[in-house]
Short mmCIF file of C-alpha atoms in Angstrom, two decimals:
data_model
loop_
_atom_site.label_atom_id
_atom_site.label_comp_id
_atom_site.label_asym_id
_atom_site.label_seq_id
_atom_site.Cartn_x
_atom_site.Cartn_y
_atom_site.Cartn_z
CA MET A 1 20.42 13.36 -9.98
CA ASN A 2 20.64 11.23 -13.12
CA TYR A 3 19.79 7.78 -11.84
CA LYS A 4 20.05 6.22 -15.26
CA GLN A 5 23.76 6.89 -15.41
CA LYS A 6 24.51 6.44 -11.72
CA LYS A 7 26.31 3.30 -10.57
CA SER A 8 23.96 2.63 -7.71
CA ASP A 9 25.12 1.39 -4.33
CA PRO A 10 22.11 0.32 -2.25
CA PHE A 11 24.16 0.76 0.94
CA ARG A 12 25.44 4.24 0.21
CA LYS A 13 25.95 6.27 3.38
CA GLU A 14 26.67 9.69 1.95
CA ASN A 15 23.85 12.22 2.29
CA PRO A 16 22.02 10.22 5.00
CA MET A 17 18.81 12.08 4.36
CA GLY A 18 18.84 10.51 0.90
CA CYS A 19 17.05 13.44 -0.73
CA SER A 20 18.48 16.84 -1.51
CA ASN A 21 15.00 18.39 -1.35
CA TYR A 22 13.99 16.77 1.95
CA LYS A 23 14.82 19.71 4.22
CA SER A 24 13.12 22.18 1.93
CA LEU A 25 10.03 19.97 1.86
CA LEU A 26 9.91 19.92 5.66
CA THR A 27 10.50 23.65 5.88
CA ASN A 28 7.74 24.32 3.38
CA TYR A 29 5.40 22.03 5.29
CA GLU A 30 6.02 24.01 8.48
CA GLU A 31 5.24 27.21 6.58
CA ILE A 32 2.03 25.80 5.19
CA HIS A 33 0.79 24.02 8.30
CA PRO A 34 2.75 25.29 11.35
CA LYS A 35 0.16 24.26 13.91
CA HIS A 36 0.22 20.68 12.69
CA HIS A 37 3.99 20.56 12.90
CA GLN A 38 3.89 22.05 16.40
CA GLN A 39 1.29 19.46 17.48
CA GLN A 40 -1.42 22.04 18.07
CA ASN A 41 -5.01 21.42 17.15
CA ASN A 42 -5.80 22.38 13.59
CA SER A 43 -8.62 21.09 11.41
CA GLU A 44 -7.78 23.29 8.44
CA LYS A 45 -6.96 21.42 5.25
CA LEU A 46 -3.62 21.79 3.54
CA THR A 47 -4.14 24.36 0.84
CA PHE A 48 -1.91 25.97 -1.69
CA GLN A 49 -3.98 28.98 -2.66
CA SER A 50 -0.96 31.27 -2.86
CA GLU A 51 0.65 28.98 -5.38
CA MET A 52 -2.37 28.65 -7.62
CA SER A 53 -1.55 31.87 -9.44
CA GLU A 54 1.95 30.54 -10.14
CA ALA A 55 0.70 27.30 -11.71
CA ALA A 56 -1.14 27.20 -14.99
CA GLN A 57 -4.81 26.59 -14.29
CA ASP A 58 -4.91 23.74 -16.78
CA ASP A 59 -1.87 21.88 -15.40
CA LEU A 60 -2.62 18.27 -14.54
CA TRP A 61 -0.97 15.63 -12.35
CA LEU A 62 -1.23 11.91 -13.00
CA GLY A 63 -1.55 9.52 -10.05
CA LEU A 64 -1.09 5.77 -10.53
CA ASP A 65 -1.84 2.94 -8.09
CA LEU A 66 -0.78 -0.67 -8.66
CA GLY A 67 -3.07 -2.29 -6.10
CA THR A 68 -3.31 -5.91 -5.04
CA THR A 69 -6.47 -6.60 -7.05
CA SER A 70 -6.82 -3.60 -9.36
CA ALA A 71 -4.95 -0.79 -11.06
CA LYS A 72 -6.08 2.83 -10.79
CA ALA A 73 -5.25 6.08 -12.51
CA VAL A 74 -6.43 9.61 -11.73
CA LEU A 75 -5.98 13.06 -13.20
CA LEU A 76 -5.70 15.84 -10.64
CA GLY A 77 -6.25 19.49 -11.47
CA SER A 78 -4.18 22.41 -10.19
CA ASN A 79 -6.88 23.16 -7.62
CA GLY A 80 -6.52 19.67 -6.13
CA VAL A 81 -9.78 18.36 -7.58
CA VAL A 82 -9.93 14.93 -9.22
CA LEU A 83 -10.98 15.56 -12.81
CA ALA A 84 -11.06 11.96 -14.02
CA SER A 85 -10.32 8.50 -12.69
CA GLN A 86 -10.29 4.95 -13.93
CA SER A 87 -9.96 1.58 -12.22
CA CYS A 88 -9.81 -1.97 -13.52
CA PRO A 89 -9.24 -5.41 -11.93
CA THR A 90 -5.86 -6.83 -12.91
CA CYS A 91 -6.80 -10.55 -12.65
CA SER A 92 -3.08 -11.17 -12.20
CA GLU A 93 -2.90 -14.08 -9.74
CA VAL A 94 -0.76 -17.01 -10.84
CA ALA A 95 -0.18 -20.42 -9.30
CA SER A 96 2.77 -20.76 -6.94
CA ASP A 97 5.16 -23.70 -7.00
CA ILE A 98 4.69 -24.07 -3.22
CA GLY A 99 0.91 -24.34 -3.38
CA ASP A 100 -1.57 -22.42 -1.24
CA ARG A 101 1.10 -20.79 0.94
CA GLY A 102 2.44 -18.87 -2.02
CA TYR A 103 0.72 -15.70 -3.24
CA GLU A 104 2.13 -14.61 -6.58
CA GLN A 105 1.02 -12.33 -9.39
CA SER A 106 2.07 -11.58 -12.95
CA PRO A 107 3.59 -8.08 -12.99
CA ILE A 108 3.33 -8.10 -16.77
CA GLN A 109 -0.45 -8.49 -16.57
CA VAL A 110 -0.67 -5.69 -13.98
CA LEU A 111 1.29 -3.24 -16.13
CA LYS A 112 -0.69 -4.06 -19.26
CA VAL A 113 -3.93 -3.29 -17.44
CA LEU A 114 -2.44 -0.04 -16.14
CA ASN A 115 -1.28 0.91 -19.61
CA LYS A 116 -4.81 0.69 -20.98
CA LEU A 117 -6.11 2.88 -18.17
CA VAL A 118 -3.46 5.53 -18.67
CA LEU A 119 -3.79 5.68 -22.45
CA SER A 120 -7.54 6.10 -22.12
CA LEU A 121 -7.20 8.74 -19.42
CA VAL A 122 -4.48 10.96 -20.89
CA LYS A 123 -5.01 10.73 -24.64
CA GLU A 124 -6.40 14.28 -24.86
CA ASN A 125 -4.34 15.73 -22.00
CA LYS A 126 -0.78 14.53 -22.55
CA MET A 127 0.64 18.00 -22.98
CA LYS A 128 -0.97 19.30 -19.78
CA ILE A 129 0.51 16.72 -17.39
CA THR A 130 3.38 18.17 -15.36
CA GLY A 131 4.18 15.38 -12.92
CA ILE A 132 3.53 11.69 -12.24
CA GLY A 133 3.16 10.09 -8.81
CA VAL A 134 3.23 6.31 -8.51
CA THR A 135 2.11 4.15 -5.60
CA GLY A 136 1.00 0.58 -5.06
CA GLN A 137 1.01 -2.48 -2.89
CA MET A 138 3.83 -2.63 -0.36
CA HIS A 139 6.05 -5.39 1.07
CA GLY A 140 6.04 -7.61 -2.03
CA VAL A 141 9.11 -8.17 -4.19
CA MET A 142 9.81 -8.99 -7.84
CA PHE A 143 13.01 -9.44 -9.86
CA TRP A 144 14.04 -8.40 -13.35
CA GLY A 145 17.03 -8.55 -15.64
CA LYS A 146 18.90 -6.42 -18.14
CA GLY A 147 16.92 -4.90 -20.97
CA SER A 148 14.07 -3.54 -18.86
CA GLU A 149 15.54 -0.07 -19.22
CA ASP A 150 15.09 -0.30 -23.00
CA ILE A 151 11.36 -1.07 -22.98
CA SER A 152 9.41 1.41 -25.11
CA SER A 153 5.86 0.41 -24.22
CA LEU A 154 4.15 -1.30 -21.29
CA ASP A 155 2.49 -3.53 -23.89
CA HIS A 156 5.97 -4.96 -24.56
CA VAL A 157 7.06 -5.71 -20.98
CA ASP A 158 6.66 -9.43 -21.65
CA ASN A 159 9.76 -9.16 -23.85
CA SER A 160 11.88 -8.54 -20.74
CA VAL A 161 13.09 -10.99 -18.09
CA THR A 162 10.89 -10.72 -15.01
CA SER A 163 9.90 -13.00 -12.16
CA ASN A 164 6.48 -13.27 -10.63
CA LEU A 165 5.59 -10.70 -8.00
CA PHE A 166 5.74 -12.33 -4.56
CA THR A 167 3.03 -10.31 -2.80
CA TRP A 168 2.52 -9.16 0.78
CA GLN A 169 0.02 -12.02 1.20
CA ASP A 170 2.71 -14.67 0.68
CA GLN A 171 2.83 -17.15 3.59
CA ARG A 172 6.01 -19.11 2.80
CA CYS A 173 8.02 -17.69 5.71
CA THR A 174 6.63 -19.44 8.77
CA GLY A 175 7.43 -18.32 12.28
CA GLN A 176 10.14 -20.97 12.46
CA ILE A 177 11.77 -19.67 9.29
CA LEU A 178 11.61 -16.07 10.47
CA GLU A 179 13.40 -17.10 13.68
CA THR A 180 16.38 -18.28 11.62
CA LEU A 181 16.83 -14.93 9.83
CA PRO A 182 19.36 -12.31 11.00
CA LYS A 183 17.98 -10.41 13.99
CA ILE A 184 17.02 -6.75 13.65
CA ASP A 185 15.38 -4.24 15.95
CA GLN A 186 12.17 -4.05 13.93
CA SER A 187 9.26 -6.27 13.02
CA LEU A 188 9.67 -8.74 10.17
CA SER A 189 6.84 -10.79 8.75
CA THR A 190 6.16 -13.28 6.03
CA GLY A 191 5.43 -11.45 2.78
CA PHE A 192 8.11 -8.82 3.46
CA GLY A 193 10.44 -8.52 0.47
CA CYS A 194 13.68 -9.28 2.30
CA ALA A 195 12.16 -12.26 4.11
CA THR A 196 11.02 -13.68 0.76
CA MET A 197 14.50 -13.12 -0.68
CA PHE A 198 16.08 -15.06 2.18
CA TRP A 199 13.63 -17.91 1.56
CA LEU A 200 14.41 -17.99 -2.16
CA ALA A 201 18.17 -17.92 -1.51
CA ARG A 202 17.91 -20.88 0.86
CA ASN A 203 15.25 -22.96 -0.86
CA ARG A 204 15.72 -22.09 -4.54
CA PRO A 205 19.51 -21.64 -4.79
CA GLY A 206 19.45 -21.51 -8.60
CA PHE A 207 17.01 -18.61 -8.51
CA PHE A 208 19.80 -16.06 -8.03
CA LYS A 209 22.92 -17.92 -9.14
CA ASP A 210 22.25 -18.09 -12.87
CA GLY A 211 22.51 -14.30 -13.15
CA GLN A 212 19.25 -13.79 -15.03
CA TYR A 213 18.14 -11.16 -12.51
CA THR A 214 20.08 -7.94 -11.98
CA CYS A 215 17.53 -5.89 -10.04
CA CYS A 216 14.73 -6.24 -7.54
CA GLY A 217 12.14 -4.04 -5.91
CA SER A 218 8.42 -3.59 -5.52
CA ILE A 219 6.21 -3.60 -8.59
CA VAL A 220 6.03 0.18 -8.14
CA ASP A 221 9.82 0.42 -8.38
CA TYR A 222 9.74 -1.70 -11.52
CA LEU A 223 7.19 0.59 -13.18
CA VAL A 224 9.23 3.70 -12.34
CA ALA A 225 12.41 2.04 -13.63
CA VAL A 226 10.74 1.08 -16.93
CA LEU A 227 9.13 4.47 -17.47
CA CYS A 228 12.38 6.34 -16.81
CA GLY A 229 14.76 3.83 -18.42
CA LEU A 230 16.76 3.35 -15.19
CA ASP A 231 19.61 0.85 -15.27
CA HIS A 232 19.16 0.28 -11.53
CA PRO A 233 15.95 0.79 -9.54
CA VAL A 234 15.30 3.53 -7.00
CA THR A 235 12.85 3.09 -4.13
CA SER A 236 11.53 5.34 -1.38
CA ASP A 237 12.04 5.08 2.36
CA GLN A 238 8.36 4.15 2.61
CA LEU A 239 8.65 1.12 0.33
CA ALA A 240 12.07 0.13 1.71
CA ALA A 241 10.64 0.06 5.24
CA SER A 242 7.97 -2.38 4.03
CA PHE A 243 10.70 -4.76 2.83
CA GLY A 244 12.33 -5.12 6.24
CA TYR A 245 16.03 -4.63 7.08
CA PHE A 246 15.80 -0.88 6.47
CA ASP A 247 18.00 1.48 8.49
CA GLU A 248 15.75 4.51 8.75
CA THR A 249 18.32 6.70 10.48
CA LEU A 250 20.81 6.44 7.62
CA CYS A 251 18.21 5.79 4.92
CA HIS A 252 19.86 2.69 3.51
CA TRP A 253 19.64 -1.08 3.82
CA SER A 254 20.80 -2.61 7.07
CA SER A 255 24.48 -3.58 7.09
CA ILE A 256 23.39 -6.99 8.40
CA LEU A 257 22.42 -7.91 4.84
CA GLN A 258 25.97 -7.32 3.62
CA GLU A 259 27.26 -9.75 6.22
CA ASP A 260 25.02 -12.59 5.04
CA LYS A 261 26.64 -14.52 2.17
CA GLU A 262 23.33 -16.00 1.04
CA PHE A 263 21.54 -12.72 0.52
CA PRO A 264 21.73 -11.07 -2.96
CA VAL A 265 22.39 -7.54 -1.74
CA HIS A 266 23.48 -6.33 -5.18
CA LEU A 267 19.90 -6.58 -6.45
CA LEU A 268 18.42 -4.15 -3.92
CA PRO A 269 17.32 -0.70 -5.12
CA THR A 270 18.87 2.59 -4.05
CA ILE A 271 16.82 4.33 -1.36
CA VAL A 272 15.80 8.01 -1.37
CA ARG A 273 13.23 9.93 0.65
CA SER A 274 9.71 10.27 -0.70
CA GLY A 275 9.35 13.40 -2.78
CA GLU A 276 12.47 13.02 -4.91
CA LYS A 277 12.25 13.09 -8.68
CA VAL A 278 14.09 10.11 -10.15
CA GLY A 279 13.68 10.72 -13.87
CA GLN A 280 11.20 11.50 -16.60
CA VAL A 281 9.06 9.42 -18.92
CA ASN A 282 11.26 8.06 -21.68
CA SER A 283 10.56 9.70 -25.04
CA SER A 284 10.07 6.23 -26.55
CA PHE A 285 6.75 5.96 -24.66
CA GLN A 286 4.99 7.91 -27.39
CA ASP A 287 1.44 7.31 -26.15
CA TRP A 288 2.34 8.50 -22.65
CA PRO A 289 3.07 12.10 -21.58
CA THR A 290 6.79 11.97 -22.38
CA ASP A 291 9.57 13.98 -20.73
CA VAL A 292 7.32 14.49 -17.69
CA PRO A 293 8.95 14.19 -14.23
CA VAL A 294 8.38 10.88 -12.44
CA TYR A 295 8.79 10.75 -8.68
CA VAL A 296 10.06 7.86 -6.59
CA GLY A 297 7.37 5.28 -5.82
CA MET A 298 5.44 5.70 -2.58
CA GLY A 299 3.55 3.40 -0.22
CA ASP A 300 -0.15 2.96 -0.96
CA VAL A 301 -1.10 3.33 2.69
CA GLN A 302 0.82 6.60 3.05
CA CYS A 303 -0.76 7.95 -0.13
CA ALA A 304 -4.26 6.95 0.97
CA MET A 305 -3.65 8.76 4.25
CA TYR A 306 -2.29 11.82 2.45
CA ALA A 307 -5.41 12.00 0.29
CA ALA A 308 -7.75 11.84 3.27
CA LEU A 309 -6.06 13.43 6.29
CA SER A 310 -6.42 17.13 6.94
CA SER A 311 -5.79 17.39 10.69
CA PRO A 312 -3.60 15.80 13.37
CA GLN A 313 -6.86 14.92 15.14
CA HIS A 314 -7.92 12.63 12.30
CA ALA A 315 -7.28 8.95 11.72
CA VAL A 316 -8.13 6.94 8.61
CA VAL A 317 -9.39 3.38 8.33
CA ASN A 318 -9.16 1.80 4.90
CA ILE A 319 -10.77 -1.58 4.26
CA SER A 320 -10.11 -3.00 0.82
CA THR A 321 -8.21 -6.23 0.17
CA SER A 322 -6.56 -5.79 3.56
CA ILE A 323 -7.34 -3.39 6.40
CA GLN A 324 -5.37 -0.44 7.74
CA LEU A 325 -6.00 2.10 10.44
CA GLY A 326 -3.46 4.86 10.88
CA PHE A 327 -2.73 8.39 11.94
CA VAL A 328 0.23 10.75 11.62
CA ILE A 329 2.47 11.68 14.54
CA PRO A 330 5.37 14.15 14.71
CA GLU A 331 8.79 12.64 15.36
CA ILE A 332 8.96 14.40 18.73
CA ASP A 333 5.93 12.44 19.98
CA MET A 334 7.34 9.03 19.10
CA PRO A 335 8.65 8.05 22.58
CA ARG A 336 5.29 8.70 24.23
CA VAL A 337 3.27 6.99 21.51
CA LYS A 338 5.48 3.90 21.53
CA GLN A 339 4.95 3.50 25.26
CA GLU A 340 1.17 3.62 24.96
CA CYS A 341 0.49 1.83 21.68
CA PRO A 342 -0.73 -1.78 21.43
CA GLU A 343 1.59 -4.35 19.86
CA SER A 344 -0.55 -4.38 16.73
CA ILE A 345 0.67 -0.87 15.83
CA ALA A 346 3.83 -0.40 13.76
CA PHE A 347 5.52 2.80 12.60
CA PHE A 348 6.43 3.71 9.04
CA PRO A 349 7.99 6.70 7.29
CA TYR A 350 5.36 9.19 6.19
CA PHE A 351 5.92 12.58 4.55
CA PHE A 352 7.70 15.70 5.78
CA GLY A 353 9.76 13.85 8.39
CA GLN A 354 6.73 12.49 10.22
CA LYS A 355 5.77 8.94 11.15
CA LEU A 356 2.67 6.96 10.34
CA ALA A 357 1.32 4.94 13.27
CA LEU A 358 -0.39 2.05 11.54
CA PHE A 359 -2.27 -1.15 12.14
CA ALA A 360 -1.69 -2.97 8.87
CA GLY A 361 -4.05 -5.91 9.19
CA LEU A 362 -3.91 -8.96 6.98
CA ASN A 363 -7.64 -9.72 7.20
CA GLY A 364 -9.93 -7.44 5.25
CA GLY A 365 -11.86 -7.80 2.03
CA ASN A 366 -9.69 -10.81 1.22
CA VAL A 367 -11.56 -12.71 3.96
CA ILE A 368 -14.91 -12.00 2.31
CA GLN A 369 -13.46 -12.96 -1.07
CA HIS A 370 -12.13 -16.21 0.43
CA LEU A 371 -15.57 -17.03 1.86
CA VAL A 372 -17.20 -16.50 -1.55
CA GLU A 373 -14.59 -18.63 -3.31
CA SER A 374 -14.97 -21.36 -0.68
CA LEU A 375 -18.73 -21.52 -1.25
CA ILE A 376 -18.19 -21.95 -4.97
CA LYS A 377 -15.63 -24.70 -4.32
CA TRP A 378 -18.03 -26.51 -1.96
CA PHE A 379 -20.63 -26.62 -4.73
CA GLN A 380 -18.04 -28.01 -7.11
CA ASP A 381 -16.87 -30.60 -4.58
CA LEU A 382 -20.48 -31.73 -4.13
CA GLY A 383 -20.81 -32.20 -7.86
CA ILE A 384 -23.23 -29.30 -8.21
CA HIS A 385 -22.21 -27.53 -11.37
CA SER A 386 -23.55 -24.05 -11.88
CA ASP A 387 -22.60 -20.76 -13.42
CA LEU A 388 -21.89 -19.25 -10.01
CA SER A 389 -19.03 -16.78 -9.85
CA ALA A 390 -17.72 -14.43 -7.20
CA THR A 391 -19.14 -11.52 -9.21
CA THR A 392 -22.69 -12.88 -9.03
CA LEU A 393 -22.53 -14.57 -5.62
CA LEU A 394 -21.18 -11.68 -3.52
CA PRO A 395 -24.10 -9.26 -4.19
CA ARG A 396 -26.59 -12.03 -3.33
CA LEU A 397 -24.79 -12.79 -0.06
CA GLN A 398 -24.87 -9.10 0.78
CA GLN A 399 -28.63 -8.96 0.12
CA LEU A 400 -29.27 -11.94 2.40
CA ALA A 401 -27.07 -10.47 5.12
CA ASP A 402 -28.87 -7.12 4.91
CA LEU A 403 -32.10 -8.92 5.83
CA GLU A 404 -30.46 -9.94 9.12
CA ILE A 405 -29.35 -6.45 10.16
CA ASN A 406 -32.06 -5.98 12.80
CA ARG A 407 -32.09 -9.60 13.93
CA ASP A 408 -30.00 -10.95 16.81
CA THR A 409 -28.78 -14.31 15.57
CA SER A 410 -26.28 -14.84 18.46
CA LEU A 411 -23.74 -16.00 15.86
CA SER A 412 -20.26 -14.53 16.30
CA ILE A 413 -17.40 -15.15 13.88
CA SER A 414 -13.83 -13.95 14.24
CA PRO A 415 -12.72 -14.35 10.60
CA ILE A 416 -8.94 -14.32 11.12
CA LEU A 417 -7.84 -16.50 8.20
CA PHE A 418 -4.37 -15.10 7.56
CA GLY A 419 -2.93 -14.40 11.01
CA GLU A 420 -1.49 -10.96 11.72
CA ARG A 421 2.00 -9.57 11.28
CA HIS A 422 2.57 -9.18 15.01
CA ASP A 423 1.03 -12.63 15.66
CA PRO A 424 1.27 -14.94 12.62
CA GLY A 425 -0.32 -17.80 14.57
CA MET A 426 -3.50 -15.89 15.34
CA CYS A 427 -6.56 -17.86 14.25
CA GLY A 428 -10.26 -17.21 13.91
CA HIS A 429 -13.12 -18.82 15.79
CA ILE A 430 -16.89 -19.22 15.76
CA LYS A 431 -19.26 -18.91 18.72
CA GLY A 432 -22.98 -19.11 19.20
CA ILE A 433 -23.88 -21.71 16.58
CA THR A 434 -27.49 -22.86 16.86
CA SER A 435 -29.89 -24.89 14.78
CA THR A 436 -31.51 -21.68 13.59
CA ASN A 437 -28.42 -19.85 12.36
CA VAL A 438 -26.17 -22.62 11.11
CA GLY A 439 -28.24 -22.95 7.95
CA ASN A 440 -28.73 -19.24 7.47
CA ILE A 441 -26.07 -18.06 5.01
CA GLY A 442 -27.21 -14.45 5.44
CA ALA A 443 -26.52 -14.67 9.19
CA VAL A 444 -23.12 -16.19 8.48
CA PHE A 445 -22.16 -13.42 6.06
CA LYS A 446 -23.41 -10.80 8.52
CA ALA A 447 -21.31 -12.34 11.32
CA VAL A 448 -18.21 -12.40 9.10
CA SER A 449 -18.71 -8.74 8.16
CA GLU A 450 -19.19 -7.71 11.77
CA GLY A 451 -16.28 -9.88 12.84
CA LEU A 452 -13.88 -7.98 10.60
CA VAL A 453 -14.71 -4.74 12.41
CA ASP A 454 -14.71 -6.44 15.83
CA HIS A 455 -11.18 -7.64 15.13
CA LEU A 456 -10.12 -4.18 14.00
CA HIS A 457 -11.45 -2.67 17.22
CA ALA A 458 -9.64 -5.30 19.30
CA MET A 459 -6.40 -4.35 17.55
CA VAL A 460 -7.00 -0.56 17.72
CA PRO A 461 -9.48 0.30 20.50
CA THR A 462 -11.34 3.59 20.64
CA LYS A 463 -9.70 4.43 23.97
CA PHE A 464 -6.23 4.25 22.44
CA LEU A 465 -7.24 6.62 19.64
CA THR A 466 -8.79 9.16 22.00
CA ASN A 467 -5.68 8.98 24.21
CA MET A 468 -3.68 9.90 21.10
CA GLY A 469 -5.85 12.98 20.58
CA ILE A 470 -7.85 11.49 17.70
CA HIS A 471 -11.35 12.95 17.45
CA SER A 472 -12.41 11.88 13.96
CA LEU A 473 -12.20 8.64 11.98
CA ILE A 474 -12.31 8.86 8.19
CA ILE A 475 -13.59 5.70 6.48
CA SER A 476 -12.40 4.66 3.03
CA GLY A 477 -12.06 1.59 0.87
CA SER A 478 -14.27 -0.63 -1.26
CA VAL A 479 -15.55 -2.83 1.59
CA PRO A 480 -17.33 -0.19 3.72
CA VAL A 481 -18.61 1.47 0.54
CA ASN A 482 -20.35 -1.73 -0.57
CA ASN A 483 -21.12 -3.36 2.80
CA ILE A 484 -23.63 -1.57 5.02
CA ILE A 485 -23.04 -4.06 7.84
CA VAL A 486 -19.39 -3.04 8.03
CA ARG A 487 -20.38 0.64 8.08
CA GLU A 488 -22.92 0.08 10.85
CA ARG A 489 -20.44 -1.88 12.96
CA LEU A 490 -17.85 0.86 12.60
CA ASN A 491 -20.46 3.35 13.82
CA GLN A 492 -21.25 1.17 16.83
CA LEU A 493 -17.71 0.43 17.97
CA TYR A 494 -16.17 3.83 17.25
CA SER A 495 -19.21 5.86 18.37
CA GLU A 496 -17.06 8.17 20.54
CA LEU A 497 -15.40 9.50 17.38
CA GLU A 498 -16.83 11.52 14.55
CA LEU A 499 -17.06 9.19 11.55
CA THR A 500 -17.03 10.43 7.97
CA MET A 501 -16.81 8.70 4.60
CA ASP A 502 -13.94 9.79 2.39
CA CYS A 503 -15.29 10.77 -1.03
CA GLU A 504 -12.20 9.63 -2.91
CA GLY A 505 -12.18 6.42 -0.89
CA GLN A 506 -15.69 5.70 -2.17
CA ASP A 507 -14.23 5.30 -5.62
CA ALA A 508 -11.39 3.16 -4.21
CA VAL A 509 -8.84 5.43 -5.88
CA GLY A 510 -7.67 7.23 -2.76
CA SER A 511 -4.04 6.05 -2.99
CA ALA A 512 -3.74 7.23 -6.58
CA VAL A 513 -5.21 10.59 -5.55
CA GLY A 514 -2.71 10.87 -2.71
CA ALA A 515 0.20 10.12 -5.04
CA ALA A 516 -0.92 12.83 -7.46
CA LYS A 517 -1.57 15.33 -4.65
CA PHE A 518 1.83 14.82 -3.06
CA VAL A 519 3.66 15.30 -6.36
CA ARG A 520 1.56 18.38 -7.06
CA ASP A 521 2.35 19.79 -3.63
CA CYS A 522 6.06 19.10 -4.07
CA GLN A 523 6.15 20.87 -7.40
CA LEU A 524 4.06 23.86 -6.35
CA LYS A 525 6.02 24.46 -3.16
CA CYS A 526 9.54 23.38 -4.04
CA TYR A 527 9.97 23.77 -7.76
CA SER A 528 7.84 26.79 -8.69
#
C-alpha cells in the first residue's frame, strides 16, 4: 500500500485486520512454533534455519529504538546475531509550561542523536541492509505540520513545524480530569496520548485551532513518516493501544472520539497491525540506506519481549527508566487469565495475534535518578556549591550501598514517587528509621533499590506467575545490570523461578534488537 499517496482516514473500517499480511504472519508462526501456538510446553527458540539458505549471508537488518533517555541502533545479521550496536543519551528534556507536572522532550534533539548513531553504524554497510524496524517509548504524543514529508535529513528536522513530545511520564491529567473524559471499556492514564490531547484541547484551545499541526503520533510514528516521506502518519496496533481509545477488534480509533467536538480526530494516524511495511527510506536521505523497506513502528516493550522470549513458560522483567514485567498469552487463554490476574496487569497487542500480559510500572530507574537529582538540589539549596553531577554521584551511592548488602539496617523504603497507572494516587512510604540509619546514605540507597523490587513483587507476585505456567524469569535493563542490590532482591523474591540475565538486555539495546529481529523474521518467512 502506498501510504504517501493515500488519503488516510484514521477511523477506516474496511479490512478490520488492518494488515494484508497479518493472516500469513500468524500462519507462518504456527508453522514455525506450533507447540507455542497450541499452548504446549516448548523451550525451543524461534529459529529460521530453513530460510537461511534463501537469504544472503551478508544481509543486515537495522533496528532503531527511540527510548525515554537514550537512542539505540543495532545491526542484526541473517543468523540473528547482533553484529554492532550503539547507544547515546538524548539529553532531550525541556521545561514544561505547567511546571513539574509536565514531562516534555525535544523530538528534534532525539532524532539528531539517532541520526549520528545510524550514520556511524551503517556507513560501510548501507548496501547490505534489507529492512528497518523502528521502536521506542510508548503512550507519549507529539504534533507536526506540513513539510515534514519533504525533509531530506534528520539533521534538518528543526526546519519543520513540530511540538514538544509529551511523554508517558506526563502528570497533567489528574484523576479528576480523567473522570471527565469520555468513558471507555479500557484503562486510561495520565501520559496516554489521547488523554493529553483532550487536556490540550480543553486547556490550550489555540493549540489546535490555528492549523499549524496536521498530524500527530508517537515519536516513532514521526520518524517513520519522515524517513518514508508520508503525508499522513501510520501507527501500529501496539502504539495505538498505548494512546488509549483504541478499538482492538476493528483495529481503528474508538468512534467515541468522533462524537467529541473538542477532540482533533483528523490528526490521528492510520492504524495497521505490526509487521506491515509502510514505505521505504526516501532517496533524499543519501547517508542512510535508501530505498530500504521501513516497517510500521512498534512498542518498545513488545520488542524487548520479542528479543528475549523463547518459550511460553518465560516472562521478562525489564528495569530501565520505568519497569515492566510481562509474558505472552494466546488469545484463547484470555478469559482465564483476566479472571486470575491482579489489577496491576494490563493487556496489549503483541505479535502473531497474541496478547502481552504486562505490568507497566511507572517507578523504575527514574526513581533512582530522582533521588540523585534531589541530593544535588539539597546541596544547592544549602548553599554548598560543588561539581557534583548525576554521572559522578550515582556510582558513589552504589558503592556505599554495596557496603550495606550484608547488614540489616531495618530501613524499608517504598519509593513510589509517580503513582501507578491502575492507582495514580499510590504513594511511597518509609519505615524503620533509626538514629543509626537515618544518616547512612548507603543504607538509604540500598533501601530504595530493594524497595523498587519489593513494589514489583507486590504488583506481580511469584504465585501469580507460577499459576500462569511461568517457570523462568528473564532479567533485562540498565538498572539490574548496574545495581547488584536490585539483582539480589530479584533472586530473593522470585526464588521459585529460574532467573537468567538477558545478554542483549545487558547492553540496554534489547528493544532495538527485537525490532530488527521481527522485521527480519517477517521478511524471511513472508517475503522470501
